[in-house]
Amino acid sequence: MKKPAAVAASLAAISAAVMLTMPALADDFPSAISVSGEATVSAAPDLAQIDAGVANDAKSAKEASDANNAAMGKVLLALKGAGIPEKDYQTSRLSLQPQYAPNRSTGANPVVGFRASNRVTVKIRDVTKVAGVIDTLVSAGANDIGNISFEVTQASKLLDDAREQAVADARRKAEIYAKATGVTLGAPLSVSEGGAPMPLFKARMTAAPMAAPAAVAPGEETLSVTVNVSWAIKPAQ
């Protein structure tokens, strides 16, 4: 069994060893300044997408389907006549549903007819023609126009510019903190990106025959980038 003096000496030795190793451990974890930088860019959209459809009711499934096929055929011919390439429009939904009589107090509700519907998605690569295409669709028989969206197709190039601006913004903030705390910035330790382009603008319209051209405002798309950057710091010189 150790004597009290020996125990005290051992504890003192352990404490000294811990104190000696603490600076070495600290050297493995350099101090840093971590900030976020932000940047936004705006651009006019150069692509629009429209969802249009026709629906027909009839007593029989065949009558409803035949009428719907004929109606959609007119819509597709109108798109072709308006100069929309065939690759830029495609069927997005096709359905044939029975229609039932109103609820009755007893018994099952009988089928009184059928509804056939067909929808087509149209890409418009010249946004100045959106209103004209909508009018063409409605005039050709489309009775439901919806989910209009606008997009910037060159968003990646615009975002690259925003990334550079966001890093510059992060450095500006870091230099302010460094000056306020009496240190200087060293090399970047880490860079990570957060955020994403803002959601596309979408609108929905239920179209009826129009006496005047449809009013459509594409506006601008705003794209944003956020970066998180950490810089090593060193004593001011």
PDB file of N, CA, C and O in Angstrom, residues 164-203:
ATOM      1  N   GLU A 164     -19.694  32.985 -56.866  1.00  0.00           N
ATOM      2  CA  GLU A 164     -18.524  33.835 -56.678  1.00  0.00           C
ATOM      3  C   GLU A 164     -18.870  35.029 -55.791  1.00  0.00           C
ATOM      4  O   GLU A 164     -18.091  35.411 -54.903  1.00  0.00           O
ATOM      5  N   GLN A 165     -20.030  35.603 -56.025  1.00  0.00           N
ATOM      6  CA  GLN A 165     -20.451  36.753 -55.222  1.00  0.00           C
ATOM      7  C   GLN A 165     -20.694  36.342 -53.768  1.00  0.00           C
ATOM      8  O   GLN A 165     -20.401  37.103 -52.835  1.00  0.00           O
ATOM      9  N   ALA A 166     -21.228  35.137 -53.561  1.00  0.00           N
ATOM     10  CA  ALA A 166     -21.505  34.669 -52.198  1.00  0.00           C
ATOM     11  C   ALA A 166     -20.212  34.444 -51.430  1.00  0.00           C
ATOM     12  O   ALA A 166     -20.116  34.766 -50.233  1.00  0.00           O
ATOM     13  N   VAL A 167     -19.182  33.895 -52.081  1.00  0.00           N
ATOM     14  CA  VAL A 167     -17.887  33.701 -51.415  1.00  0.00           C
ATOM     15  C   VAL A 167     -17.278  35.055 -51.062  1.00  0.00           C
ATOM     16  O   VAL A 167     -16.708  35.233 -49.973  1.00  0.00           O
ATOM     17  N   ALA A 168     -17.372  36.026 -51.980  1.00  0.00           N
ATOM     18  CA  ALA A 168     -16.859  37.366 -51.697  1.00  0.00           C
ATOM     19  C   ALA A 168     -17.597  37.991 -50.520  1.00  0.00           C
ATOM     20  O   ALA A 168     -16.990  38.673 -49.673  1.00  0.00           O
ATOM     21  N   ASP A 169     -18.892  37.748 -50.430  1.00  0.00           N
ATOM     22  CA  ASP A 169     -19.678  38.268 -49.311  1.00  0.00           C
ATOM     23  C   ASP A 169     -19.242  37.613 -48.001  1.00  0.00           C
ATOM     24  O   ASP A 169     -19.141  38.280 -46.963  1.00  0.00           O
ATOM     25  N   ALA A 170     -18.954  36.319 -48.043  1.00  0.00           N
ATOM     26  CA  ALA A 170     -18.491  35.619 -46.844  1.00  0.00           C
ATOM     27  C   ALA A 170     -17.137  36.166 -46.389  1.00  0.00           C
ATOM     28  O   ALA A 170     -16.910  36.372 -45.190  1.00  0.00           O
ATOM     29  N   ARG A 171     -16.226  36.410 -47.326  1.00  0.00           N
ATOM     30  CA  ARG A 171     -14.914  36.956 -46.957  1.00  0.00           C
ATOM     31  C   ARG A 171     -15.059  38.354 -46.355  1.00  0.00           C
ATOM     32  O   ARG A 171     -14.364  38.699 -45.382  1.00  0.00           O
ATOM     33  N   ARG A 172     -15.934  39.162 -46.918  1.00  0.00           N
ATOM     34  CA  ARG A 172     -16.147  40.511 -46.385  1.00  0.00           C
ATOM     35  C   ARG A 172     -16.575  40.446 -44.916  1.00  0.00           C
ATOM     36  O   ARG A 172     -16.051  41.172 -44.064  1.00  0.00           O
ATOM     37  N   LYS A 173     -17.521  39.549 -44.626  1.00  0.00           N
ATOM     38  CA  LYS A 173     -17.987  39.418 -43.251  1.00  0.00           C
ATOM     39  C   LYS A 173     -16.878  38.892 -42.336  1.00  0.00           C
ATOM     40  O   LYS A 173     -16.702  39.365 -41.209  1.00  0.00           O
ATOM     41  N   ALA A 174     -16.123  37.909 -42.833  1.00  0.00           N
ATOM     42  CA  ALA A 174     -15.054  37.325 -42.020  1.00  0.00           C
ATOM     43  C   ALA A 174     -13.981  38.359 -41.699  1.00  0.00           C
ATOM     44  O   ALA A 174     -13.440  38.384 -40.582  1.00  0.00           O
ATOM     45  N   GLU A 175     -13.653  39.230 -42.646  1.00  0.00           N
ATOM     46  CA  GLU A 175     -12.641  40.256 -42.399  1.00  0.00           C
ATOM     47  C   GLU A 175     -13.107  41.253 -41.347  1.00  0.00           C
ATOM     48  O   GLU A 175     -12.300  41.764 -40.554  1.00  0.00           O
ATOM     49  N   ILE A 176     -14.405  41.525 -41.332  1.00  0.00           N
ATOM     50  CA  ILE A 176     -14.940  42.421 -40.301  1.00  0.00           C
ATOM     51  C   ILE A 176     -14.752  41.802 -38.918  1.00  0.00           C
ATOM     52  O   ILE A 176     -14.300  42.455 -37.966  1.00  0.00           O
ATOM     53  N   TYR A 177     -15.091  40.510 -38.803  1.00  0.00           N
ATOM     54  CA  TYR A 177     -14.938  39.829 -37.514  1.00  0.00           C
ATOM     55  C   TYR A 177     -13.458  39.724 -37.122  1.00  0.00           C
ATOM     56  O   TYR A 177     -13.094  39.870 -35.950  1.00  0.00           O
ATOM     57  N   ALA A 178     -12.593  39.465 -38.093  1.00  0.00           N
ATOM     58  CA  ALA A 178     -11.168  39.341 -37.800  1.00  0.00           C
ATOM     59  C   ALA A 178     -10.611  40.663 -37.275  1.00  0.00           C
ATOM     60  O   ALA A 178      -9.862  40.692 -36.282  1.00  0.00           O
ATOM     61  N   LYS A 179     -10.962  41.769 -37.917  1.00  0.00           N
ATOM     62  CA  LYS A 179     -10.482  43.076 -37.477  1.00  0.00           C
ATOM     63  C   LYS A 179     -10.996  43.404 -36.083  1.00  0.00           C
ATOM     64  O   LYS A 179     -10.257  43.933 -35.236  1.00  0.00           O
ATOM     65  N   ALA A 180     -12.289  43.064 -35.836  1.00  0.00           N
ATOM     66  CA  ALA A 180     -12.883  43.379 -34.531  1.00  0.00           C
ATOM     67  C   ALA A 180     -12.267  42.576 -33.401  1.00  0.00           C
ATOM     68  O   ALA A 180     -12.280  43.014 -32.243  1.00  0.00           O
ATOM     69  N   THR A 181     -11.709  41.404 -33.707  1.00  0.00           N
ATOM     70  CA  THR A 181     -11.147  40.540 -32.663  1.00  0.00           C
ATOM     71  C   THR A 181      -9.624  40.535 -32.661  1.00  0.00           C
ATOM     72  O   THR A 181      -9.009  39.777 -31.909  1.00  0.00           O
ATOM     73  N   GLY A 182      -9.004  41.375 -33.503  1.00  0.00           N
ATOM     74  CA  GLY A 182      -7.564  41.517 -33.472  1.00  0.00           C
ATOM     75  C   GLY A 182      -6.791  40.376 -34.088  1.00  0.00           C
ATOM     76  O   GLY A 182      -5.673  40.083 -33.649  1.00  0.00           O
ATOM     77  N   VAL A 183      -7.337  39.727 -35.090  1.00  0.00           N
ATOM     78  CA  VAL A 183      -6.629  38.640 -35.766  1.00  0.00           C
ATOM     79  C   VAL A 183      -6.683  38.888 -37.267  1.00  0.00           C
ATOM     80  O   VAL A 183      -7.347  39.822 -37.734  1.00  0.00           O
ATOM     81  N   THR A 184      -5.988  38.057 -38.025  1.00  0.00           N
ATOM     82  CA  THR A 184      -6.048  38.120 -39.492  1.00  0.00           C
ATOM     83  C   THR A 184      -6.498  36.767 -40.025  1.00  0.00           C
ATOM     84  O   THR A 184      -6.331  35.732 -39.365  1.00  0.00           O
ATOM     85  N   LEU A 185      -7.047  36.795 -41.223  1.00  0.00           N
ATOM     86  CA  LEU A 185      -7.547  35.566 -41.831  1.00  0.00           C
ATOM     87  C   LEU A 185      -6.410  34.770 -42.451  1.00  0.00           C
ATOM     88  O   LEU A 185      -5.515  35.330 -43.088  1.00  0.00           O
ATOM     89  N   GLY A 186      -6.491  33.457 -42.285  1.00  0.00           N
ATOM     90  CA  GLY A 186      -5.567  32.557 -42.946  1.00  0.00           C
ATOM     91  C   GLY A 186      -6.247  31.917 -44.149  1.00  0.00           C
ATOM     92  O   GLY A 186      -7.111  32.512 -44.793  1.00  0.00           O
ATOM     93  N   ALA A 187      -5.871  30.683 -44.438  1.00  0.00           N
ATOM     94  CA  ALA A 187      -6.439  29.967 -45.580  1.00  0.00           C
ATOM     95  C   ALA A 187      -7.834  29.440 -45.232  1.00  0.00           C
ATOM     96  O   ALA A 187      -8.129  29.145 -44.075  1.00  0.00           O
ATOM     97  N   PRO A 188      -8.706  29.312 -46.236  1.00  0.00           N
ATOM     98  CA  PRO A 188     -10.020  28.702 -45.981  1.00  0.00           C
ATOM     99  C   PRO A 188      -9.851  27.251 -45.537  1.00  0.00           C
ATOM    100  O   PRO A 188      -9.050  26.513 -46.103  1.00  0.00           O
ATOM    101  N   LEU A 189     -10.622  26.872 -44.535  1.00  0.00           N
ATOM    102  CA  LEU A 189     -10.578  25.503 -44.032  1.00  0.00           C
ATOM    103  C   LEU A 189     -11.674  24.638 -44.644  1.00  0.00           C
ATOM    104  O   LEU A 189     -11.484  23.444 -44.852  1.00  0.00           O
ATOM    105  N   SER A 190     -12.822  25.239 -44.912  1.00  0.00           N
ATOM    106  CA  SER A 190     -13.932  24.473 -45.489  1.00  0.00           C
ATOM    107  C   SER A 190     -14.885  25.419 -46.196  1.00  0.00           C
ATOM    108  O   SER A 190     -15.035  26.578 -45.814  1.00  0.00           O
ATOM    109  N   VAL A 191     -15.508  24.904 -47.247  1.00  0.00           N
ATOM    110  CA  VAL A 191     -16.530  25.648 -47.994  1.00  0.00           C
ATOM    111  C   VAL A 191     -17.669  24.682 -48.306  1.00  0.00           C
ATOM    112  O   VAL A 191     -17.434  23.593 -48.848  1.00  0.00           O
ATOM    113  N   SER A 192     -18.882  25.076 -47.962  1.00  0.00           N
ATOM    114  CA  SER A 192     -20.044  24.244 -48.280  1.00  0.00           C
ATOM    115  C   SER A 192     -21.166  25.138 -48.782  1.00  0.00           C
ATOM    116  O   SER A 192     -21.261  26.304 -48.402  1.00  0.00           O
ATOM    117  N   GLU A 193     -21.993  24.583 -49.642  1.00  0.00           N
ATOM    118  CA  GLU A 193     -23.079  25.350 -50.248  1.00  0.00           C
ATOM    119  C   GLU A 193     -24.416  24.923 -49.672  1.00  0.00           C
ATOM    120  O   GLU A 193     -24.684  23.739 -49.482  1.00  0.00           O
ATOM    121  N   GLY A 194     -25.230  25.914 -49.401  1.00  0.00           N
ATOM    122  CA  GLY A 194     -26.598  25.642 -48.961  1.00  0.00           C
ATOM    123  C   GLY A 194     -27.551  26.458 -49.805  1.00  0.00           C
ATOM    124  O   GLY A 194     -27.137  27.266 -50.638  1.00  0.00           O
ATOM    125  N   GLY A 195     -28.830  26.252 -49.621  1.00  0.00           N
ATOM    126  CA  GLY A 195     -29.815  26.997 -50.399  1.00  0.00           C
ATOM    127  C   GLY A 195     -29.978  26.410 -51.780  1.00  0.00           C
ATOM    128  O   GLY A 195     -29.264  25.506 -52.194  1.00  0.00           O
ATOM    129  N   ALA A 196     -30.902  26.957 -52.544  1.00  0.00           N
ATOM    130  CA  ALA A 196     -31.218  26.467 -53.889  1.00  0.00           C
ATOM    131  C   ALA A 196     -31.975  27.561 -54.619  1.00  0.00           C
ATOM    132  O   ALA A 196     -32.460  28.506 -54.005  1.00  0.00           O
ATOM    133  N   PRO A 197     -32.062  27.475 -55.946  1.00  0.00           N
ATOM    134  CA  PRO A 197     -32.907  28.429 -56.674  1.00  0.00           C
ATOM    135  C   PRO A 197     -34.313  28.453 -56.123  1.00  0.00           C
ATOM    136  O   PRO A 197     -34.857  27.429 -55.724  1.00  0.00           O
ATOM    137  N   MET A 198     -34.883  29.631 -56.092  1.00  0.00           N
ATOM    138  CA  MET A 198     -36.233  29.752 -55.562  1.00  0.00           C
ATOM    139  C   MET A 198     -37.220  28.998 -56.452  1.00  0.00           C
ATOM    140  O   MET A 198     -36.990  28.838 -57.653  1.00  0.00           O
ATOM    141  N   PRO A 199     -38.347  28.545 -55.870  1.00  0.00           N
ATOM    142  CA  PRO A 199     -39.318  27.793 -56.668  1.00  0.00           C
ATOM    143  C   PRO A 199     -39.810  28.581 -57.871  1.00  0.00           C
ATOM    144  O   PRO A 199     -39.901  29.810 -57.833  1.00  0.00           O
ATOM    145  N   LEU A 200     -40.137  27.858 -58.932  1.00  0.00           N
ATOM    146  CA  LEU A 200     -40.679  28.496 -60.123  1.00  0.00           C
ATOM    147  C   LEU A 200     -42.028  29.111 -59.820  1.00  0.00           C
ATOM    148  O   LEU A 200     -42.801  28.608 -59.019  1.00  0.00           O
ATOM    149  N   PHE A 201     -42.319  30.217 -60.469  1.00  0.00           N
ATOM    150  CA  PHE A 201     -43.633  30.819 -60.338  1.00  0.00           C
ATOM    151  C   PHE A 201     -44.648  29.985 -61.101  1.00  0.00           C
ATOM    152  O   PHE A 201     -44.429  29.602 -62.232  1.00  0.00           O
ATOM    153  N   LYS A 202     -45.761  29.677 -60.459  1.00  0.00           N
ATOM    154  CA  LYS A 202     -46.807  28.903 -61.116  1.00  0.00           C
ATOM    155  C   LYS A 202     -48.155  29.603 -60.921  1.00  0.00           C
ATOM    156  O   LYS A 202     -48.417  30.194 -59.890  1.00  0.00           O
ATOM    157  N   ALA A 203     -48.987  29.503 -61.925  1.00  0.00           N
ATOM    158  CA  ALA A 203     -50.333  30.077 -61.834  1.00  0.00           C
ATOM    159  C   ALA A 203     -51.315  29.109 -62.458  1.00  0.00           C
ATOM    160  O   ALA A 203     -50.948  28.249 -63.255  1.00  0.00           O
TER     161      ALA A 203
END
